[in-house]
Structure formats: C-alpha cells, structure tokens
C-alpha cells in the first residue's frame, strides 16, 4: 500500500508539469500571432526589408560554392557600390525581376542585380564561373541578337582594348523598339568631342539621359543610358563624320573645341622661318583639350613625309600627346631617295606616290639642297647625294613652270587621289592626325578634301602653307617659288576652322 503523502507529491509534480507545458504553448502562440497578424506586419516598411534580406540571402548562397575572391571584403564593397547605382534603374522601370540582364564589368555587378531581385542576371568573363559568370570576350558576347533587356557595361568600355568591338557587341544583343537599354559608366565623355566619339561607336543606339556620379576612388564618373530603336541601323555604317559631309562643313564637329585652339597669326611675319617655328610652342593639341579614348583606331598620315626623322620620328612619335594609344603611321613620299629609309622602319606604311587630286602620272621636281656630296645648285639625277641634303619635292603642273627654281632632277611619278584614299582607309570612328607639307599643292589638295567631305575624317591637321615669303638670304625679296600670298594662306586656315577642322599653322 502506497502512503498517502507520496501520492500527493506525485500528483503535485504532474500538475506542475501540465501547467508548464500550457504556459510554453501559450508563449509560442503569442509569438506566431505577433509575427503574422500583429501591428508589425501591418507596417509597410517591414515586409520590403524582410523581402530584401531574403533576396540577399538567396543571392549570397551562390557565393558559398564560388571562387574565394567572391567572398572578400573588397568584393562585398564592390557589390554594394554597383547596387547603389543600379537601384535607380529598377525604380525607373528599366529593370524587373524577369529582365534578361547582362553585366560586362564583372561578377560583382551580376551579384548586385541578383540581390536587387533580378534573379537571372549574369556577367561575362574570360572564363566561365557559374552561376554568376558566362564565358565571352569583347568581340563575341554569347547571346543572340536583340535578346537582352538590360546591358550594364559598367566601366568595361574604359578598360577594354577593343572599345569599338565591345560597344558593337553590346548594341547587337540589346532588344530594339525601346525595350532594351545599355548603361555605361565612364571617366570620359565629359566633353562634347568625347561624347560624340562614344556615340559614333554605338550608331544603333540613342542617348536617353546622362548624370554625374562619384567613382569608388573618389573620381567623377558619368553614367550614360542608351536606348535601342528598330528604325536605327544596327550595323556600324556611315556616320555623319564618315567622309560624306559636303558643302564645306563638318556638321558634327565641336566649334567650342576649335575655339580653344591657339589663335592664327593674322599679320604676315617679317621672319617667317623664326615666327612659325616659335609658334609650335603655342599649339594646343587636341588630346590636351579632349579625351580621344572612344575611337576604333588611331591613324597618323604624314603627307610629304620626306625622311623618317623629318617629322615622324623627330616630332610625332616623340612629342605628339597620344594618351597612351598606338597609332598606325602612313608616310606619303614620292621622292625615291627616301624610300629605302622606310624599309627598316617598323610600324610605318610607305605610300611611294605624290598626293594629288586624281590618280595619274605627274612630273615631280626636286630642288637639291647643299647636302654632303652635292654642290649648292648642282645638277645630277638618279638620287645622287645623301637624302638629308635634298630639297622638298613638288608636283610640276606644267612645262616651263620652273622660274627661279634650281631643279636638281625631274621625274615622272605616280600620283593618287588623297581624298578618296582617306575615305577608303579611315572612318568617322577613327582618330586621324594629318601633317601636310606639299610645297604649294595644299591649294589643290585641301579644296578637294573639303568638296569630297574627306576633310571631316581628319581630327587634327598640321598644315604648312607655302607662299611668296620674304627670303632669309635676300632682304626685301620674296621667294619666286610660289605665287600664293600670305593672305591666301590665312584664308585657307580660316576656312578650315570655320568648317570644323582643328588646323594648326605648321613650319
């Protein structure tokens, strides 16, 4: 028989257990009610925050099985920076959870989009790194034509060695009819010249809006938003500055930029060989006035090149500010005495012809100078004497036009249409620098280039204009070699600048 005291103790313990269980169940129920139907749930600020946390947690789950670099603190900061920029495009309706979004700058950008709710966002990298990055390169993005809603280029164009190729690929994959957008961040495009250059490599897109933002390093960046429309050609065809301008005007040129150039010398100098040489120090080069980065290629054409050291090696390669770009160099020189000099020069394409307004054979005269192995005014043909002692060659337009000129030799040389050659060689997407020293033929070549629109392909022109200048040897006497006056030279320079060409008086 169980004692009565022990029974009472057992019942008391059981009763306390039941009460404790009841209190625990009541606590759980209150917690569920508070989370699901209380005043906190009615607060509109709570659900978006909770949704954002879930999106972020879901997006970050992919990082746990990804490269170590994706888990660093700096990587995390980059994701947050991109998210801050991209958030506006979600608010504007350019992006949605279902958008097909491609990032060209890196996996951090794709991660930022996924955390913002664009669940299918991917980046393009040299090597495939699932699930955030697919394999691709600047000349071929792995997406069909007109298939992407949103391309975030980030600063990919700034860092690409093939900007035009990458821009063309980005434009190719964007959807047309205003449904597709391309967003570019750049440290350039702050001046009108650079912005037009960028637009020229995106001919199928139109600029929608622009704003200034702060870069990660404290620099100032420009965000450009482009939209694609079906009525705009998708190929990189002819642009307004593609050598098709006529009427003597390059309509798309920045007149403000030309206004920043050094002033022209209005009064004829008494000592031109000194004045013009000193003027070189005043020249304001185009790369010092604007960003030339958004160009397909970079070209230097030396018309009347003479020897390699005359201006290509002696000036252009040493002094011209190239903004770290590599230039293709063309040397136009008809005098065969200089041709051998270019055979051993790397990176220079020699055009052994006379620059002219037609393709034909012409008489070419060379005024021999007093170089080694030659007597001043001495005759002789066949290129005798050293090239450095030779005078500049010029086209001889008609028989007998040699008054006052001691011509060491006369040759028949092939000539080519400079304007048509330039239109075949360069495009409006290229950066073209030209130096022209053609012993008076500029009065034929420049009007021809203006009439054909080829002059609008030249971004910067260094022109030596030849006129009946005062002679150093004979005070009070003018050179009999040329019939044009200084006033006509000044008019040539003025008309070029009015046409939109950045031209400098060269020596």
Short mmCIF file of C-alpha atoms in Angstrom, two decimals:
data_model
loop_
_atom_site.label_atom_id
_atom_site.label_comp_id
_atom_site.label_asym_id
_atom_site.label_seq_id
_atom_site.Cartn_x
_atom_site.Cartn_y
_atom_site.Cartn_z
CA UNK A 1 0.00 0.00 0.00
CA UNK A 2 1.37 3.44 -1.11
CA UNK A 3 1.50 6.03 1.59
CA UNK A 4 -0.90 8.98 1.18
CA UNK A 5 1.92 11.55 1.40
CA UNK A 6 3.78 10.03 -1.51
CA UNK A 7 0.62 10.07 -3.73
CA UNK A 8 0.03 13.76 -3.03
CA UNK A 9 3.64 14.57 -4.01
CA UNK A 10 3.34 12.67 -7.31
CA UNK A 11 0.13 14.45 -8.21
CA UNK A 12 1.70 17.81 -7.46
CA UNK A 13 4.65 17.12 -9.74
CA UNK A 14 2.36 16.05 -12.60
CA UNK A 15 0.19 19.12 -12.16
CA UNK A 16 3.21 21.44 -12.29
CA UNK A 17 4.35 19.73 -15.48
CA UNK A 18 0.98 20.25 -17.15
CA UNK A 19 0.96 23.94 -16.16
CA UNK A 20 4.48 24.47 -17.52
CA UNK A 21 3.55 22.85 -20.83
CA UNK A 22 0.49 25.04 -21.12
CA UNK A 23 2.50 28.20 -20.49
CA UNK A 24 5.04 27.20 -23.15
CA UNK A 25 2.34 26.55 -25.75
CA UNK A 26 0.73 29.89 -24.95
CA UNK A 27 4.07 31.68 -25.47
CA UNK A 28 4.59 30.05 -28.86
CA UNK A 29 1.08 31.01 -29.99
CA UNK A 30 1.57 34.63 -28.96
CA UNK A 31 4.84 34.73 -30.90
CA UNK A 32 3.16 33.38 -34.04
CA UNK A 33 0.29 35.83 -33.76
CA UNK A 34 2.73 38.74 -33.25
CA UNK A 35 4.70 37.85 -36.35
CA UNK A 36 1.78 37.10 -38.62
CA UNK A 37 -1.14 39.31 -37.72
CA UNK A 38 0.03 41.99 -35.29
CA UNK A 39 0.72 45.66 -35.90
CA UNK A 40 4.29 44.98 -37.06
CA UNK A 41 3.01 43.07 -40.08
CA UNK A 42 0.82 46.00 -40.99
CA UNK A 43 3.86 48.29 -41.14
CA UNK A 44 4.76 48.64 -44.89
CA UNK A 45 8.41 49.12 -44.01
CA UNK A 46 8.77 45.67 -42.53
CA UNK A 47 7.89 43.46 -45.49
CA UNK A 48 10.20 45.12 -48.04
CA UNK A 49 13.06 44.90 -45.57
CA UNK A 50 12.35 41.27 -44.92
CA UNK A 51 11.99 40.59 -48.66
CA UNK A 52 15.30 42.34 -49.36
CA UNK A 53 17.04 40.24 -46.70
CA UNK A 54 15.63 37.06 -48.21
CA UNK A 55 16.75 38.11 -51.71
CA UNK A 56 20.20 38.92 -50.43
CA UNK A 57 20.47 35.67 -48.51
CA UNK A 58 19.30 33.72 -51.55
CA UNK A 59 21.75 35.54 -53.86
CA UNK A 60 24.66 35.11 -51.46
CA UNK A 61 24.04 31.37 -51.32
CA UNK A 62 25.68 31.10 -54.74
CA UNK A 63 28.87 32.66 -53.38
CA UNK A 64 29.50 29.86 -50.89
CA UNK A 65 30.44 27.49 -53.70
CA UNK A 66 32.23 30.12 -55.83
CA UNK A 67 35.84 31.41 -56.10
CA UNK A 68 37.48 32.71 -52.94
CA UNK A 69 37.74 36.20 -54.44
CA UNK A 70 33.95 36.43 -54.33
CA UNK A 71 33.99 36.20 -50.54
CA UNK A 72 36.43 39.01 -49.75
CA UNK A 73 35.50 42.27 -48.04
CA UNK A 74 36.51 44.33 -51.08
CA UNK A 75 34.31 42.20 -53.30
CA UNK A 76 31.41 42.84 -50.96
CA UNK A 77 32.02 46.59 -51.09
CA UNK A 78 32.04 46.48 -54.90
CA UNK A 79 28.68 44.69 -54.92
CA UNK A 80 27.19 47.38 -52.69
CA UNK A 81 28.55 50.17 -54.90
CA UNK A 82 27.04 48.67 -58.03
CA UNK A 83 23.75 48.08 -56.25
CA UNK A 84 23.59 51.76 -55.31
CA UNK A 85 23.93 52.71 -58.99
CA UNK A 86 21.56 50.06 -60.34
CA UNK A 87 18.78 50.65 -57.83
CA UNK A 88 17.65 53.74 -59.74
CA UNK A 89 17.07 51.75 -62.92
CA UNK A 90 14.78 49.38 -61.04
CA UNK A 91 12.81 52.33 -59.74
CA UNK A 92 12.56 53.77 -63.27
CA UNK A 93 11.17 50.52 -64.68
CA UNK A 94 14.13 49.69 -66.91
CA UNK A 95 14.68 46.57 -64.85
CA UNK A 96 12.34 43.95 -63.43
CA UNK A 97 12.70 40.60 -61.69
CA UNK A 98 12.15 38.84 -65.03
CA UNK A 99 14.58 41.01 -67.05
CA UNK A 100 17.29 39.37 -69.10
CA UNK A 101 20.25 41.34 -67.73
CA UNK A 102 23.92 41.07 -68.75
CA UNK A 103 26.87 42.73 -66.99
CA UNK A 104 30.12 43.37 -68.85
CA UNK A 105 32.25 44.61 -65.97
CA UNK A 106 32.40 41.66 -63.58
CA UNK A 107 30.60 39.18 -61.36
CA UNK A 108 30.09 41.82 -58.64
CA UNK A 109 27.66 43.60 -60.96
CA UNK A 110 25.64 40.45 -61.56
CA UNK A 111 25.58 39.79 -57.82
CA UNK A 112 24.29 43.30 -57.18
CA UNK A 113 21.46 42.78 -59.66
CA UNK A 114 20.51 39.43 -58.15
CA UNK A 115 20.38 40.93 -54.68
CA UNK A 116 18.10 43.64 -56.08
CA UNK A 117 15.75 40.95 -57.36
CA UNK A 118 16.88 40.43 -60.98
CA UNK A 119 17.35 36.71 -60.39
CA UNK A 120 18.72 35.76 -63.80
CA UNK A 121 21.45 38.40 -64.10
CA UNK A 122 24.79 37.12 -65.38
CA UNK A 123 28.21 38.61 -66.06
CA UNK A 124 30.57 37.99 -68.99
CA UNK A 125 34.13 36.95 -68.16
CA UNK A 126 37.04 35.36 -70.00
CA UNK A 127 36.44 32.12 -68.11
CA UNK A 128 33.12 30.62 -67.13
CA UNK A 129 32.42 30.82 -63.38
CA UNK A 130 28.92 29.52 -62.66
CA UNK A 131 26.44 30.57 -61.60
CA UNK A 132 27.29 34.28 -61.98
CA UNK A 133 29.65 34.45 -65.00
CA UNK A 134 29.48 33.02 -68.51
CA UNK A 135 32.43 32.87 -70.91
CA UNK A 136 32.79 35.56 -73.59
CA UNK A 137 35.05 38.31 -74.90
CA UNK A 138 34.91 41.79 -76.42
CA UNK A 139 34.44 40.58 -79.98
CA UNK A 140 31.78 38.00 -79.22
CA UNK A 141 29.24 38.05 -76.41
CA UNK A 142 27.46 34.68 -76.00
CA UNK A 143 23.93 35.96 -76.57
CA UNK A 144 21.66 36.09 -79.66
CA UNK A 145 20.86 39.33 -81.47
CA UNK A 146 18.26 41.58 -79.79
CA UNK A 147 17.79 39.20 -76.85
CA UNK A 148 18.79 41.22 -73.76
CA UNK A 149 16.64 43.71 -71.87
CA UNK A 150 19.41 45.43 -69.94
CA UNK A 151 23.16 45.59 -70.54
CA UNK A 152 25.19 47.07 -67.72
CA UNK A 153 28.57 47.89 -69.23
CA UNK A 154 29.86 49.49 -66.05
CA UNK A 155 33.37 50.71 -66.83
CA UNK A 156 34.09 47.89 -69.27
CA UNK A 157 34.48 50.31 -72.20
CA UNK A 158 37.01 52.40 -70.29
CA UNK A 159 39.15 49.34 -69.63
CA UNK A 160 38.69 47.50 -72.92
CA UNK A 161 41.45 47.41 -75.54
CA UNK A 162 38.77 46.91 -78.20
CA UNK A 163 36.21 49.54 -77.29
CA UNK A 164 34.51 49.67 -80.67
CA UNK A 165 34.21 45.87 -80.82
CA UNK A 166 32.74 45.65 -77.33
CA UNK A 167 30.37 48.55 -77.99
CA UNK A 168 29.19 46.90 -81.19
CA UNK A 169 28.55 43.61 -79.42
CA UNK A 170 26.66 45.33 -76.60
CA UNK A 171 24.47 47.13 -79.13
CA UNK A 172 23.88 43.89 -81.03
CA UNK A 173 22.39 41.97 -78.11
CA UNK A 174 20.15 44.79 -76.79
CA UNK A 175 16.45 44.49 -77.62
CA UNK A 176 15.10 47.14 -80.04
CA UNK A 177 11.86 49.16 -80.06
CA UNK A 178 12.78 50.99 -76.88
CA UNK A 179 12.63 47.80 -74.78
CA UNK A 180 16.38 47.41 -74.38
CA UNK A 181 18.78 49.68 -72.53
CA UNK A 182 22.55 50.00 -72.25
CA UNK A 183 24.14 51.72 -69.24
CA UNK A 184 27.76 52.91 -69.45
CA UNK A 185 29.92 54.35 -66.68
CA UNK A 186 32.93 56.27 -67.92
CA UNK A 187 35.58 58.70 -66.77
CA UNK A 188 35.45 60.16 -70.30
CA UNK A 189 32.55 61.69 -72.23
CA UNK A 190 32.81 64.82 -70.10
CA UNK A 191 33.43 66.93 -73.20
CA UNK A 192 31.37 67.12 -76.38
CA UNK A 193 34.15 65.63 -78.52
CA UNK A 194 34.48 62.52 -76.36
CA UNK A 195 30.72 62.07 -76.09
CA UNK A 196 30.32 62.23 -79.87
CA UNK A 197 33.15 59.72 -80.22
CA UNK A 198 31.33 57.33 -77.88
CA UNK A 199 28.06 57.79 -79.75
CA UNK A 200 29.81 57.08 -83.06
CA UNK A 201 30.73 53.56 -81.91
CA UNK A 202 27.10 53.00 -80.84
CA UNK A 203 25.33 54.03 -84.07
CA UNK A 204 22.24 51.89 -83.42
CA UNK A 205 21.56 53.44 -80.01
CA UNK A 206 20.47 56.88 -78.91
CA UNK A 207 21.41 58.64 -75.70
CA UNK A 208 18.45 58.75 -73.32
CA UNK A 209 19.93 60.54 -70.32
CA UNK A 210 23.15 61.36 -68.52
CA UNK A 211 24.14 62.06 -64.93
CA UNK A 212 27.32 62.52 -62.90
CA UNK A 213 28.13 60.07 -60.09
CA UNK A 214 31.08 59.51 -57.76
CA UNK A 215 33.50 56.70 -58.51
CA UNK A 216 34.85 54.23 -55.96
CA UNK A 217 38.19 56.07 -55.85
CA UNK A 218 36.63 59.48 -55.37
CA UNK A 219 36.81 60.32 -59.09
CA UNK A 220 33.90 61.71 -61.06
CA UNK A 221 32.16 59.35 -63.46
CA UNK A 222 29.44 59.92 -66.00
CA UNK A 223 26.55 57.47 -66.28
CA UNK A 224 25.09 57.32 -69.79
CA UNK A 225 21.85 55.48 -70.56
CA UNK A 226 21.23 54.45 -74.18
CA UNK A 227 18.10 53.04 -75.78
CA UNK A 228 17.83 50.99 -78.95
CA UNK A 229 15.14 51.53 -81.58
CA UNK A 230 14.26 49.35 -84.54
CA UNK A 231 14.41 52.21 -87.05
CA UNK A 232 18.11 52.82 -86.33
CA UNK A 233 20.56 50.61 -88.31
CA UNK A 234 22.31 48.01 -86.19
CA UNK A 235 25.47 47.94 -88.29
CA UNK A 236 28.41 50.27 -87.81
CA UNK A 237 27.80 52.03 -91.07
CA UNK A 238 28.30 55.56 -92.20
CA UNK A 239 28.14 58.24 -89.55
CA UNK A 240 27.79 61.99 -90.16
CA UNK A 241 31.57 62.37 -89.94
CA UNK A 242 32.34 59.42 -92.18
CA UNK A 243 33.64 61.46 -95.07
CA UNK A 244 30.20 62.12 -96.56
CA UNK A 245 29.84 65.73 -95.49
CA UNK A 246 29.78 68.21 -98.33
CA UNK A 247 29.30 71.91 -98.73
CA UNK A 248 32.49 72.62 -96.81
CA UNK A 249 31.10 71.92 -93.34
CA UNK A 250 31.72 69.13 -90.84
CA UNK A 251 28.36 69.42 -89.12
CA UNK A 252 29.12 67.17 -86.14
CA UNK A 253 32.30 68.97 -85.05
CA UNK A 254 32.58 70.83 -81.76
CA UNK A 255 33.08 74.53 -82.55
CA UNK A 256 33.77 75.26 -78.89
CA UNK A 257 36.76 72.93 -79.04
CA UNK A 258 38.17 74.74 -82.06
CA UNK A 259 37.76 78.00 -80.18
CA UNK A 260 40.19 76.68 -77.56
CA UNK A 261 42.97 76.31 -80.13
CA UNK A 262 45.81 78.80 -80.38
CA UNK A 263 44.93 81.91 -82.44
CA UNK A 264 46.07 82.14 -86.03
CA UNK A 265 48.91 84.52 -86.87
CA UNK A 266 47.00 87.31 -88.61
CA UNK A 267 49.86 89.53 -89.74
CA UNK A 268 52.46 88.24 -92.17
CA UNK A 269 55.68 87.67 -90.24
CA UNK A 270 58.77 89.51 -91.41
CA UNK A 271 60.87 86.47 -90.48
CA UNK A 272 58.56 83.52 -91.12
CA UNK A 273 61.24 80.86 -90.57
CA UNK A 274 61.59 82.14 -86.97
CA UNK A 275 57.97 83.12 -86.21
CA UNK A 276 56.39 79.88 -87.40
CA UNK A 277 58.96 77.74 -85.65
CA UNK A 278 58.35 79.57 -82.37
CA UNK A 279 54.60 79.21 -82.84
CA UNK A 280 54.91 75.45 -82.33
CA UNK A 281 55.26 76.16 -78.61
CA UNK A 282 51.80 77.80 -78.62
CA UNK A 283 50.00 74.93 -80.31
CA UNK A 284 47.22 73.38 -78.24
CA UNK A 285 46.98 69.75 -79.29
CA UNK A 286 43.59 68.08 -79.46
CA UNK A 287 44.50 65.35 -76.91
CA UNK A 288 45.29 68.18 -74.47
CA UNK A 289 41.80 69.61 -74.96
CA UNK A 290 39.63 66.48 -75.03
CA UNK A 291 39.51 62.75 -74.32
CA UNK A 292 40.28 60.78 -77.51
CA UNK A 293 39.65 57.38 -75.92
CA UNK A 294 36.43 56.32 -77.65
CA UNK A 295 37.91 55.64 -81.08
CA UNK A 296 38.10 52.44 -83.12
CA UNK A 297 41.70 53.03 -84.22
CA UNK A 298 44.35 55.75 -84.30
CA UNK A 299 45.98 56.90 -87.53
CA UNK A 300 48.75 59.38 -88.40
CA UNK A 301 49.18 60.39 -92.05
CA UNK A 302 52.33 62.33 -92.98
CA UNK A 303 51.77 63.85 -96.42
CA UNK A 304 55.14 64.95 -97.76
CA UNK A 305 56.98 62.87 -95.18
CA UNK A 306 60.49 63.18 -96.59
CA UNK A 307 62.84 61.11 -94.38
CA UNK A 308 61.64 59.21 -91.30
CA UNK A 309 63.37 61.62 -88.95
CA UNK A 310 61.92 64.73 -90.60
CA UNK A 311 58.62 64.61 -88.72
CA UNK A 312 57.53 61.04 -87.97
CA UNK A 313 60.46 60.06 -85.79
CA UNK A 314 61.61 63.58 -84.97
CA UNK A 315 58.26 65.02 -83.91
CA UNK A 316 55.17 62.83 -83.97
CA UNK A 317 56.46 59.79 -82.14
CA UNK A 318 58.39 61.87 -79.60
CA UNK A 319 56.19 64.87 -78.93
CA UNK A 320 52.58 64.35 -80.00
CA UNK A 321 50.39 63.57 -76.94
CA UNK A 322 48.87 60.18 -77.76
CA UNK A 323 47.05 59.43 -74.46
CA UNK A 324 48.78 56.01 -74.45
CA UNK A 325 47.23 54.94 -77.75
CA UNK A 326 49.18 53.16 -80.51
CA UNK A 327 48.94 54.85 -83.91
CA UNK A 328 49.10 53.36 -87.37
CA UNK A 329 51.51 55.54 -89.37
CA UNK A 330 51.32 56.23 -93.13
CA UNK A 331 54.16 58.09 -94.85
CA UNK A 332 53.29 59.67 -98.22
CA UNK A 333 56.52 60.46 -100.08
CA UNK A 334 57.14 60.49 -103.83
CA UNK A 335 60.90 61.11 -103.79
CA UNK A 336 62.56 57.67 -104.22
CA UNK A 337 65.68 58.87 -102.42
CA UNK A 338 63.83 58.49 -99.12
CA UNK A 339 62.12 55.17 -99.75
CA UNK A 340 64.98 52.97 -98.52
CA UNK A 341 64.83 54.76 -95.17
CA UNK A 342 61.35 53.35 -94.54
CA UNK A 343 62.20 49.78 -95.44
CA UNK A 344 63.73 49.26 -91.98
CA UNK A 345 61.16 51.29 -90.02
CA UNK A 346 58.69 49.18 -88.11
CA UNK A 347 55.11 50.32 -87.86
CA UNK A 348 55.26 52.70 -90.82
CA UNK A 349 53.43 52.07 -94.11
CA UNK A 350 55.08 53.89 -97.01
CA UNK A 351 52.94 55.24 -99.86
CA UNK A 352 55.57 55.97 -102.56
CA UNK A 353 53.37 58.36 -104.51
CA UNK A 354 52.64 62.04 -104.85
CA UNK A 355 49.48 63.21 -103.07
CA UNK A 356 47.16 64.69 -105.68
CA UNK A 357 43.50 65.23 -106.66
CA UNK A 358 43.42 62.36 -109.19
CA UNK A 359 45.10 59.06 -109.91
CA UNK A 360 47.58 59.83 -112.68
CA UNK A 361 51.27 60.11 -113.51
CA UNK A 362 52.83 63.53 -112.94
CA UNK A 363 56.12 65.36 -113.35
CA UNK A 364 57.83 65.77 -109.99
CA UNK A 365 60.74 68.13 -109.42
CA UNK A 366 63.23 68.12 -106.55
CA UNK A 367 65.16 71.21 -105.56
CA UNK A 368 68.53 69.90 -104.43
CA UNK A 369 69.99 71.39 -101.27
CA UNK A 370 73.66 71.74 -100.28
CA UNK A 371 73.90 68.38 -98.54
CA UNK A 372 77.00 66.20 -98.38
CA UNK A 373 78.23 65.10 -101.76
CA UNK A 374 76.38 67.92 -103.57
CA UNK A 375 77.31 71.41 -104.56
CA UNK A 376 74.75 74.09 -103.94
CA UNK A 377 72.59 74.36 -107.02
CA UNK A 378 74.39 71.41 -108.61
CA UNK A 379 72.61 69.13 -111.01
CA UNK A 380 72.54 65.42 -111.34
CA UNK A 381 69.87 62.77 -111.30
CA UNK A 382 69.21 59.33 -110.05
CA UNK A 383 69.06 60.36 -106.40
CA UNK A 384 72.79 61.11 -106.07
CA UNK A 385 73.87 62.66 -102.79
CA UNK A 386 72.52 61.98 -99.33
CA UNK A 387 68.75 62.30 -98.73
CA UNK A 388 69.23 64.86 -95.95
CA UNK A 389 70.73 67.24 -98.49
CA UNK A 390 67.72 67.10 -100.79
CA UNK A 391 65.10 69.82 -101.02
CA UNK A 392 61.40 69.17 -100.80
CA UNK A 393 59.83 67.68 -103.91
CA UNK A 394 56.79 69.20 -105.54
CA UNK A 395 54.41 68.48 -108.34
CA UNK A 396 55.29 70.25 -111.56
CA UNK A 397 51.99 71.25 -113.08
CA UNK A 398 53.06 72.46 -116.50
CA UNK A 399 56.21 72.56 -118.60
CA UNK A 400 58.28 75.66 -118.09
CA UNK A 401 56.99 76.43 -114.58
CA UNK A 402 60.43 76.43 -113.02
CA UNK A 403 61.24 80.11 -112.89
CA UNK A 404 63.57 80.86 -110.00
CA UNK A 405 63.91 77.19 -109.07
CA UNK A 406 67.16 75.31 -109.36
CA UNK A 407 65.83 71.84 -110.00
CA UNK A 408 68.33 69.07 -109.43
CA UNK A 409 66.19 66.42 -111.05
CA UNK A 410 62.83 65.93 -112.68
CA UNK A 411 61.00 62.61 -112.51
CA UNK A 412 57.73 61.06 -113.63
CA UNK A 413 56.00 59.71 -110.54
CA UNK A 414 52.63 58.06 -109.88
CA UNK A 415 50.13 60.25 -108.04
CA UNK A 416 46.98 59.24 -106.17
CA UNK A 417 43.74 60.88 -105.08
CA UNK A 418 44.46 61.64 -101.41
CA UNK A 419 40.83 62.42 -100.56
CA UNK A 420 39.46 59.17 -101.97
CA UNK A 421 42.26 57.15 -100.36
CA UNK A 422 41.49 58.66 -96.97
CA UNK A 423 37.79 57.85 -97.33
CA UNK A 424 38.68 54.22 -98.09
CA UNK A 425 41.23 53.99 -95.29
CA UNK A 426 39.55 55.73 -92.34
CA UNK A 427 36.07 56.18 -90.92
CA UNK A 428 34.31 58.55 -88.58
CA UNK A 429 35.04 56.10 -85.76
CA UNK A 430 38.80 56.56 -86.20
CA UNK A 431 41.08 59.24 -84.78
CA UNK A 432 43.08 60.73 -87.66
CA UNK A 433 46.01 63.14 -87.39
CA UNK A 434 47.46 64.53 -90.61
CA UNK A 435 50.57 66.60 -91.31
CA UNK A 436 50.70 68.17 -94.76
CA UNK A 437 53.81 69.72 -96.27
CA UNK A 438 53.41 69.50 -100.05
CA UNK A 439 55.21 72.58 -101.39
CA UNK A 440 52.19 74.56 -102.56
CA UNK A 441 49.95 71.65 -103.60
CA UNK A 442 47.88 72.28 -100.46
CA UNK A 443 45.90 74.82 -102.51
CA UNK A 444 44.73 71.87 -104.64
CA UNK A 445 44.50 69.13 -102.01
CA UNK A 446 42.60 70.98 -99.27
CA UNK A 447 39.72 72.20 -101.51
CA UNK A 448 39.43 68.68 -102.92
CA UNK A 449 39.23 67.21 -99.42
CA UNK A 450 36.60 69.78 -98.44
CA UNK A 451 34.48 69.12 -101.55
CA UNK A 452 34.53 65.34 -101.04
CA UNK A 453 33.98 65.53 -97.28
CA UNK A 454 37.24 63.70 -96.64
CA UNK A 455 38.47 66.63 -94.56
CA UNK A 456 35.85 65.71 -91.93
CA UNK A 457 37.71 62.46 -91.29
CA UNK A 458 40.75 64.44 -90.10
CA UNK A 459 40.53 65.21 -86.39
CA UNK A 460 43.66 67.36 -86.29
CA UNK A 461 45.59 68.87 -89.20
CA UNK A 462 49.11 70.33 -89.14
CA UNK A 463 49.43 72.32 -92.35
CA UNK A 464 52.43 74.16 -93.75
CA UNK A 465 51.16 76.74 -96.20
CA UNK A 466 53.61 77.88 -98.87
CA UNK A 467 53.54 81.44 -100.17
CA UNK A 468 55.91 84.01 -101.67
CA UNK A 469 57.50 84.70 -98.31
CA UNK A 470 60.36 87.04 -97.54
CA UNK A 471 63.68 85.31 -98.16
CA UNK A 472 66.29 84.83 -95.50
CA UNK A 473 69.12 85.13 -97.97
CA UNK A 474 67.96 88.28 -99.67
CA UNK A 475 66.36 91.00 -97.50
CA UNK A 476 63.48 92.75 -99.26
CA UNK A 477 62.98 89.96 -101.81
CA UNK A 478 60.22 87.39 -101.89
CA UNK A 479 60.55 83.76 -102.88
CA UNK A 480 59.81 83.22 -106.57
CA UNK A 481 58.88 79.56 -105.97
CA UNK A 482 55.25 80.26 -105.06
CA UNK A 483 52.63 82.62 -106.43
CA UNK A 484 50.20 82.48 -103.49
CA UNK A 485 50.26 85.21 -100.83
CA UNK A 486 50.17 85.07 -97.04
CA UNK A 487 46.63 86.45 -97.15
CA UNK A 488 45.56 83.43 -99.21
CA UNK A 489 47.22 81.10 -96.69
CA UNK A 490 45.40 82.82 -93.84
CA UNK A 491 42.12 82.43 -95.69
CA UNK A 492 42.83 78.71 -96.14
CA UNK A 493 43.41 78.24 -92.40
CA UNK A 494 40.37 80.35 -91.51
CA UNK A 495 38.05 78.44 -93.85
CA UNK A 496 39.23 75.13 -92.42
CA UNK A 497 38.48 76.20 -88.86
CA UNK A 498 35.09 77.54 -89.90
CA UNK A 499 34.39 74.15 -91.49
CA UNK A 500 35.04 72.47 -88.15
CA UNK A 501 38.62 71.30 -88.71
CA UNK A 502 41.17 71.81 -85.93
CA UNK A 503 44.07 73.05 -88.07
CA UNK A 504 47.40 74.47 -86.92
CA UNK A 505 49.90 76.66 -88.78
CA UNK A 506 52.89 74.41 -89.18
CA UNK A 507 56.50 75.11 -90.02
#
